[in-house]
mmCIF file of C-alpha atoms in Angstrom:
data_model
loop_
_atom_site.group_PDB
_atom_site.id
_atom_site.type_symbol
_atom_site.label_atom_id
_atom_site.label_comp_id
_atom_site.label_asym_id
_atom_site.label_seq_id
_atom_site.Cartn_x
_atom_site.Cartn_y
_atom_site.Cartn_z
ATOM 1 C CA MET A 1 -3.041 -24.651 10.578
ATOM 2 C CA LEU A 2 -1.016 -21.195 10.886
ATOM 3 C CA LEU A 3 -0.438 -21.680 14.438
ATOM 4 C CA HIS A 4 0.759 -25.310 14.154
ATOM 5 C CA GLY A 5 3.092 -24.032 11.301
ATOM 6 C CA LEU A 6 4.503 -21.355 13.249
ATOM 7 C CA SER A 7 4.902 -23.324 16.579
ATOM 8 C CA GLY A 8 6.828 -25.952 14.373
ATOM 9 C CA LEU A 9 9.143 -23.403 13.315
ATOM 10 C CA ARG A 10 9.739 -22.080 16.682
ATOM 11 C CA ALA A 11 10.365 -25.689 17.858
ATOM 12 C CA ALA A 12 13.073 -26.044 14.997
ATOM 13 C CA GLY A 13 14.920 -22.894 16.233
ATOM 14 C CA LEU A 14 12.843 -19.613 14.855
ATOM 15 C CA GLY A 15 14.411 -17.652 17.418
ATOM 16 C CA CYS A 16 11.626 -15.501 18.456
ATOM 17 C CA GLU A 17 8.454 -15.633 20.882
ATOM 18 C CA LEU A 18 5.295 -16.896 19.731
ATOM 19 C CA SER A 19 2.006 -15.623 21.286
ATOM 20 C CA ALA A 20 -1.493 -15.547 19.885
ATOM 21 C CA VAL A 21 -4.603 -13.026 20.302
ATOM 22 C CA HIS A 22 -8.285 -13.802 19.651
ATOM 23 C CA VAL A 23 -10.644 -11.196 19.172
ATOM 24 C CA HIS A 24 -14.106 -11.851 21.256
ATOM 25 C CA HIS A 25 -16.722 -9.917 18.954
ATOM 26 C CA GLY A 26 -19.565 -11.212 21.092
ATOM 27 C CA LEU A 27 -21.869 -11.389 18.203
ATOM 28 C CA SER A 28 -22.052 -15.061 17.917
ATOM 29 C CA PRO A 29 -23.843 -17.308 20.471
ATOM 30 C CA HIS A 30 -20.953 -19.375 19.978
ATOM 31 C CA ALA A 31 -18.541 -16.750 20.793
ATOM 32 C CA ASP A 32 -17.819 -17.949 24.198
ATOM 33 C CA ALA A 33 -17.020 -21.384 22.905
ATOM 34 C CA TRP A 34 -14.734 -20.174 20.214
ATOM 35 C CA ALA A 35 -12.668 -18.376 22.852
ATOM 36 C CA ASP A 36 -12.410 -21.802 25.065
ATOM 37 C CA PHE A 37 -11.240 -23.519 21.974
ATOM 38 C CA CYS A 38 -8.502 -21.172 21.261
ATOM 39 C CA TRP A 39 -7.488 -21.428 24.973
ATOM 40 C CA GLN A 40 -7.052 -25.255 24.522
ATOM 41 C CA LEU A 41 -5.638 -25.084 21.037
ATOM 42 C CA CYS A 42 -2.657 -22.530 22.528
ATOM 43 C CA GLU A 43 -2.485 -24.788 25.548
ATOM 44 C CA ARG A 44 -1.927 -27.888 23.233
ATOM 45 C CA PHE A 45 1.040 -25.849 21.473
ATOM 46 C CA ASP A 46 2.468 -23.971 24.518
ATOM 47 C CA VAL A 47 1.589 -20.699 23.318
ATOM 48 C CA ALA A 48 0.514 -17.599 25.133
ATOM 49 C CA LEU A 49 -2.923 -16.251 24.503
ATOM 50 C CA ALA A 50 -4.903 -12.887 24.788
ATOM 51 C CA VAL A 51 -8.445 -12.844 24.507
ATOM 52 C CA GLU A 52 -9.583 -9.545 23.579
ATOM 53 C CA ARG A 53 -13.509 -8.618 24.068
ATOM 54 C CA VAL A 54 -15.053 -5.832 21.720
ATOM 55 C CA GLU A 55 -18.185 -4.026 21.201
ATOM 56 C CA VAL A 56 -18.981 -3.792 17.791
ATOM 57 C CA PRO A 57 -21.348 -0.768 17.103
ATOM 58 C CA LEU A 58 -24.192 -1.818 15.053
ATOM 59 C CA ALA A 59 -25.571 1.738 13.938
ATOM 60 C CA THR A 60 -22.670 3.347 12.322
ATOM 61 C CA GLY A 61 -23.857 2.710 8.828
ATOM 62 C CA GLU A 62 -20.898 0.840 7.717
ATOM 63 C CA GLY A 63 -22.132 -2.585 8.286
ATOM 64 C CA LEU A 64 -21.621 -5.312 10.695
ATOM 65 C CA GLU A 65 -18.828 -6.954 8.889
ATOM 66 C CA ALA A 66 -17.027 -3.682 8.288
ATOM 67 C CA ALA A 67 -17.314 -2.344 11.868
ATOM 68 C CA ALA A 68 -16.179 -5.769 13.184
ATOM 69 C CA ARG A 69 -13.186 -5.471 10.920
ATOM 70 C CA ARG A 70 -12.287 -2.129 12.355
ATOM 71 C CA GLN A 71 -12.397 -3.148 15.829
ATOM 72 C CA ARG A 72 -10.455 -6.327 15.186
ATOM 73 C CA HIS A 73 -7.613 -4.205 13.471
ATOM 74 C CA ALA A 74 -7.940 -1.825 16.419
ATOM 75 C CA VAL A 75 -6.844 -4.750 18.668
ATOM 76 C CA PHE A 76 -4.277 -5.757 16.100
ATOM 77 C CA ALA A 77 -2.283 -2.186 16.426
ATOM 78 C CA ARG A 78 -2.376 -2.659 20.257
ATOM 79 C CA CYS A 79 -0.769 -5.926 20.229
ATOM 80 C CA PRO A 80 3.160 -5.790 21.958
ATOM 81 C CA ALA A 81 4.501 -7.735 18.997
ATOM 82 C CA ASP A 82 6.761 -6.874 15.833
ATOM 83 C CA TRP A 83 4.661 -9.103 13.507
ATOM 84 C CA LEU A 84 1.362 -10.344 13.490
ATOM 85 C CA ALA A 85 0.439 -13.238 11.002
ATOM 86 C CA LEU A 86 -2.976 -13.699 9.725
ATOM 87 C CA ALA A 87 -4.400 -16.743 8.107
ATOM 88 C CA HIS A 88 -5.854 -15.793 4.908
ATOM 89 C CA HIS A 89 -5.329 -18.213 2.043
ATOM 90 C CA ARG A 90 -5.163 -18.136 -1.805
ATOM 91 C CA ASP A 91 -9.200 -18.647 -2.026
ATOM 92 C CA ASP A 92 -9.629 -15.559 0.390
ATOM 93 C CA GLN A 93 -7.565 -13.405 -2.042
ATOM 94 C CA ALA A 94 -9.362 -14.665 -4.846
ATOM 95 C CA GLU A 95 -12.502 -13.996 -3.160
ATOM 96 C CA THR A 96 -11.548 -10.287 -2.173
ATOM 97 C CA VAL A 97 -10.449 -9.415 -5.706
ATOM 98 C CA LEU A 98 -13.560 -10.468 -7.164
ATOM 99 C CA PHE A 99 -15.579 -8.691 -4.678
ATOM 100 C CA ARG A 100 -13.669 -5.432 -4.873
ATOM 101 C CA LEU A 101 -13.709 -5.522 -8.996
ATOM 102 C CA LEU A 102 -17.359 -6.126 -8.757
ATOM 103 C CA ARG A 103 -17.683 -2.868 -6.730
ATOM 104 C CA GLY A 104 -15.985 -1.117 -9.137
ATOM 105 C CA ALA A 105 -12.315 -0.864 -7.375
ATOM 106 C CA GLY A 106 -9.219 0.706 -8.871
ATOM 107 C CA VAL A 107 -5.783 -0.988 -9.182
ATOM 108 C CA ARG A 108 -5.257 -0.325 -5.491
ATOM 109 C CA GLY A 109 -8.383 -1.872 -4.371
ATOM 110 C CA ALA A 110 -8.106 -4.904 -7.151
ATOM 111 C CA ALA A 111 -4.679 -5.902 -5.577
ATOM 112 C CA GLY A 112 -6.805 -7.277 -2.752
ATOM 113 C CA MET A 113 -4.972 -8.071 0.372
ATOM 114 C CA PRO A 114 -1.299 -7.611 0.655
ATOM 115 C CA GLY A 115 1.214 -10.084 1.787
ATOM 116 C CA GLU A 116 2.826 -7.608 4.190
ATOM 117 C CA ARG A 117 1.538 -4.418 5.501
ATOM 118 C CA ARG A 118 2.929 -1.783 7.812
ATOM 119 C CA GLN A 119 0.289 -0.426 10.055
ATOM 120 C CA ALA A 120 0.194 3.240 11.150
ATOM 121 C CA ALA A 121 0.640 1.703 14.566
ATOM 122 C CA GLY A 122 1.449 -1.737 15.999
ATOM 123 C CA PRO A 123 3.016 -4.737 14.707
ATOM 124 C CA ARG A 124 3.548 -5.532 10.565
ATOM 125 C CA LEU A 125 0.927 -7.708 9.328
ATOM 126 C CA ILE A 126 1.807 -10.752 7.247
ATOM 127 C CA ARG A 127 -0.206 -13.391 5.650
ATOM 128 C CA PRO A 128 2.142 -16.255 5.149
ATOM 129 C CA LEU A 129 -0.464 -18.570 3.717
ATOM 130 C CA LEU A 130 -1.870 -16.012 1.238
ATOM 131 C CA GLY A 131 -0.583 -18.250 -1.737
ATOM 132 C CA VAL A 132 -1.741 -21.266 -0.580
ATOM 133 C CA PRO A 133 -5.260 -22.992 -1.595
ATOM 134 C CA ARG A 134 -7.768 -23.751 1.003
ATOM 135 C CA THR A 135 -7.876 -27.611 -0.075
ATOM 136 C CA THR A 136 -4.190 -27.814 0.767
ATOM 137 C CA ILE A 137 -4.551 -26.316 4.051
ATOM 138 C CA ALA A 138 -7.773 -28.529 4.627
ATOM 139 C CA ALA A 139 -5.697 -31.648 3.634
ATOM 140 C CA HIS A 140 -2.672 -30.798 5.836
ATOM 141 C CA ALA A 141 -5.325 -30.001 9.022
ATOM 142 C CA ALA A 142 -6.697 -33.587 8.198
ATOM 143 C CA GLU A 143 -3.178 -35.024 8.155
ATOM 144 C CA GLN A 144 -2.317 -33.683 11.327
ATOM 145 C CA ALA A 145 -5.479 -34.139 12.949
ATOM 146 C CA LEU A 146 -6.073 -30.363 13.468
ATOM 147 C CA CYS A 147 -9.702 -28.916 14.607
ATOM 148 C CA TRP A 148 -10.948 -25.714 13.786
ATOM 149 C CA VAL A 149 -14.067 -24.112 14.407
ATOM 150 C CA GLU A 150 -16.608 -22.706 11.736
ATOM 151 C CA ASP A 151 -18.164 -19.050 12.013
ATOM 152 C CA GLU A 152 -21.981 -19.784 11.082
ATOM 153 C CA SER A 153 -22.166 -16.341 9.609
ATOM 154 C CA ASN A 154 -20.005 -17.375 6.778
ATOM 155 C CA ALA A 155 -22.779 -19.635 5.365
ATOM 156 C CA ASP A 156 -25.137 -16.952 5.268
ATOM 157 C CA ARG A 157 -25.641 -16.301 1.679
ATOM 158 C CA ARG A 158 -27.576 -12.817 2.301
ATOM 159 C CA HIS A 159 -24.244 -11.309 2.669
ATOM 160 C CA ARG A 160 -22.860 -10.473 -0.793
ATOM 161 C CA ARG A 161 -19.336 -11.804 0.056
ATOM 162 C CA ASN A 162 -20.662 -15.161 1.136
ATOM 163 C CA HIS A 163 -22.662 -15.603 -2.014
ATOM 164 C CA LEU A 164 -19.758 -14.871 -3.905
ATOM 165 C CA ARG A 165 -17.973 -17.856 -1.956
ATOM 166 C CA HIS A 166 -20.697 -20.535 -2.247
ATOM 167 C CA ALA A 167 -22.538 -19.476 -5.353
ATOM 168 C CA VAL A 168 -20.591 -17.262 -7.645
ATOM 169 C CA LEU A 169 -16.925 -18.741 -7.551
ATOM 170 C CA PRO A 170 -17.837 -22.410 -7.572
ATOM 171 C CA CYS A 171 -19.892 -21.594 -10.888
ATOM 172 C CA ILE A 172 -16.818 -19.877 -12.039
ATOM 173 C CA ALA A 173 -14.571 -22.499 -11.315
ATOM 174 C CA GLN A 174 -16.674 -25.090 -13.444
ATOM 175 C CA GLN A 175 -15.783 -23.474 -16.545
ATOM 176 C CA PHE A 176 -12.379 -21.897 -15.192
ATOM 177 C CA PRO A 177 -10.926 -24.551 -13.121
ATOM 178 C CA ALA A 178 -7.957 -22.057 -12.348
ATOM 179 C CA ALA A 179 -10.184 -19.092 -11.468
ATOM 180 C CA ALA A 180 -8.870 -18.827 -7.868
ATOM 181 C CA GLN A 181 -5.188 -19.190 -8.820
ATOM 182 C CA ALA A 182 -5.648 -16.475 -11.864
ATOM 183 C CA LEU A 183 -7.329 -14.007 -9.525
ATOM 184 C CA ALA A 184 -4.702 -14.302 -7.041
ATOM 185 C CA ARG A 185 -2.324 -14.082 -9.595
ATOM 186 C CA ALA A 186 -4.253 -10.763 -10.980
ATOM 187 C CA ALA A 187 -3.884 -9.220 -7.592
ATOM 188 C CA GLY A 188 -0.188 -9.244 -7.725
ATOM 189 C CA HIS A 189 -0.348 -7.321 -11.108
ATOM 190 C CA PHE A 190 -2.490 -4.967 -9.727
ATOM 191 C CA ALA A 191 -0.451 -4.184 -6.639
ATOM 192 C CA GLU A 192 2.473 -3.810 -9.065
ATOM 193 C CA ALA A 193 0.446 -1.553 -11.158
ATOM 194 C CA ALA A 194 -0.573 0.549 -7.907
ATOM 195 C CA GLN A 195 3.155 0.802 -6.887
ATOM 196 C CA LEU A 196 4.149 2.139 -10.180
ATOM 197 C CA LEU A 197 1.544 4.523 -10.141
ATOM 198 C CA ASP A 198 2.414 5.922 -6.634
ATOM 199 C CA GLU A 199 6.118 6.143 -8.004
ATOM 200 C CA LEU A 200 4.948 8.030 -10.888
ATOM 201 C CA ALA A 201 2.944 10.413 -8.606
ATOM 202 C CA VAL A 202 5.896 11.235 -6.639
ATOM 203 C CA ILE A 203 8.013 11.964 -9.935
ATOM 204 C CA ASP A 204 5.072 14.173 -11.354
ATOM 205 C CA ARG A 205 4.935 16.120 -7.933
ATOM 206 C CA SER A 206 8.678 16.751 -8.292
ATOM 207 C CA LEU A 207 8.279 17.898 -11.905
ATOM 208 C CA VAL A 208 5.387 20.423 -11.000
ATOM 209 C CA ALA A 209 6.933 21.739 -7.918
ATOM 210 C CA GLY A 210 6.998 25.767 -8.185
ATOM 211 C CA GLY A 211 9.194 26.550 -5.129
ATOM 212 C CA GLU A 212 8.098 27.381 -1.728
ATOM 213 C CA GLY A 213 5.896 24.569 -1.371
ATOM 214 C CA ARG A 214 3.673 25.856 -4.604
ATOM 215 C CA ILE A 215 2.646 24.022 -7.409
ATOM 216 C CA ASP A 216 3.416 25.332 -10.965
ATOM 217 C CA LEU A 217 0.152 25.313 -12.492
ATOM 218 C CA ARG A 218 1.606 25.394 -16.040
ATOM 219 C CA ARG A 219 3.575 22.129 -15.642
ATOM 220 C CA PHE A 220 0.550 20.880 -13.556
ATOM 221 C CA ASN A 221 -1.592 21.414 -16.785
ATOM 222 C CA ARG A 222 0.627 19.574 -18.882
ATOM 223 C CA LEU A 223 -0.065 16.105 -17.341
ATOM 224 C CA SER A 224 -2.791 13.886 -18.647
ATOM 225 C CA ALA A 225 -6.104 13.741 -16.713
ATOM 226 C CA SER A 226 -5.234 10.437 -14.945
ATOM 227 C CA ARG A 227 -1.691 11.905 -13.822
ATOM 228 C CA ASP A 228 -3.469 14.813 -12.746
ATOM 229 C CA ARG A 229 -5.676 12.985 -10.447
ATOM 230 C CA LYS A 230 -2.879 10.948 -9.009
ATOM 231 C CA SER A 231 -0.968 13.796 -8.272
ATOM 232 C CA THR A 232 -3.595 15.941 -6.834
ATOM 233 C CA ARG A 233 -4.256 13.287 -4.187
ATOM 234 C CA LEU A 234 -0.686 13.681 -3.360
ATOM 235 C CA ASN A 235 -0.617 17.358 -3.427
ATOM 236 C CA SER A 236 -3.932 18.315 -2.080
ATOM 237 C CA SER A 237 -2.734 20.466 0.586
ATOM 238 C CA HIS A 238 0.039 22.262 -1.848
ATOM 239 C CA LEU A 239 -2.786 22.993 -4.488
ATOM 240 C CA VAL A 240 -4.589 25.260 -1.956
ATOM 241 C CA ILE A 241 -1.545 27.144 -1.444
ATOM 242 C CA SER A 242 -0.990 27.417 -5.086
ATOM 243 C CA TYR A 243 -4.426 28.433 -6.066
ATOM 244 C CA ALA A 244 -4.260 31.228 -3.307
ATOM 245 C CA ALA A 245 -0.964 32.355 -4.621
ATOM 246 C CA LEU A 246 -2.527 32.420 -8.203
ATOM 247 C CA PHE A 247 -5.227 34.854 -7.111
ATOM 248 C CA LEU A 248 -2.691 37.037 -5.302
ATOM 249 C CA THR A 249 -0.218 37.218 -7.917
#
């Protein structure tokens, strides 16, 4: 649906070039068929396509999904574009928030996926469908006679995230029909809180600055423990200098 929508905007005079990238992980026996599907779809919408083959290391200890994601984002960083649109939707966001909360995430992790994010290199990532429910997307796809492929690994409930998607979230929705909407809204609140904490840490850094790249430990010790931790993360390199200076004076 995302490619269909963007190609429609281009036809309406969006005023930018549109291309697509497909990352071929080589992990599924259907991987070649998925690449072929992408070629056909992009040909239908007159969109240039690049298929990038990657090798996902299986012995890194980070897990298959995490390793595949890392390779995928490495491809994204190399894309010669200003913006790169991803098709995550509201149900994906709700799933991400719940998954991270169950793993004990802080406010930044509980903020889920940002609607827009600048990478260290490459195009800026955007998620224009992040507020759209899966049911709305499926209904629009059916109305427009759009086809898609399903990754069979998404049905494997041995993966915790898939278990959340297929078992836990539907159970929650029976008692809380607006659960996905509420979790996605909470992600926005967490994102705002994370931004405020970052801004507070910058203020605290200026408050405890002692000059010449040092930290004034007396001022630093007046901060609450939680503000200490946040400020320390911003000032870790300066703290080494500060403590060294403390022992030398």
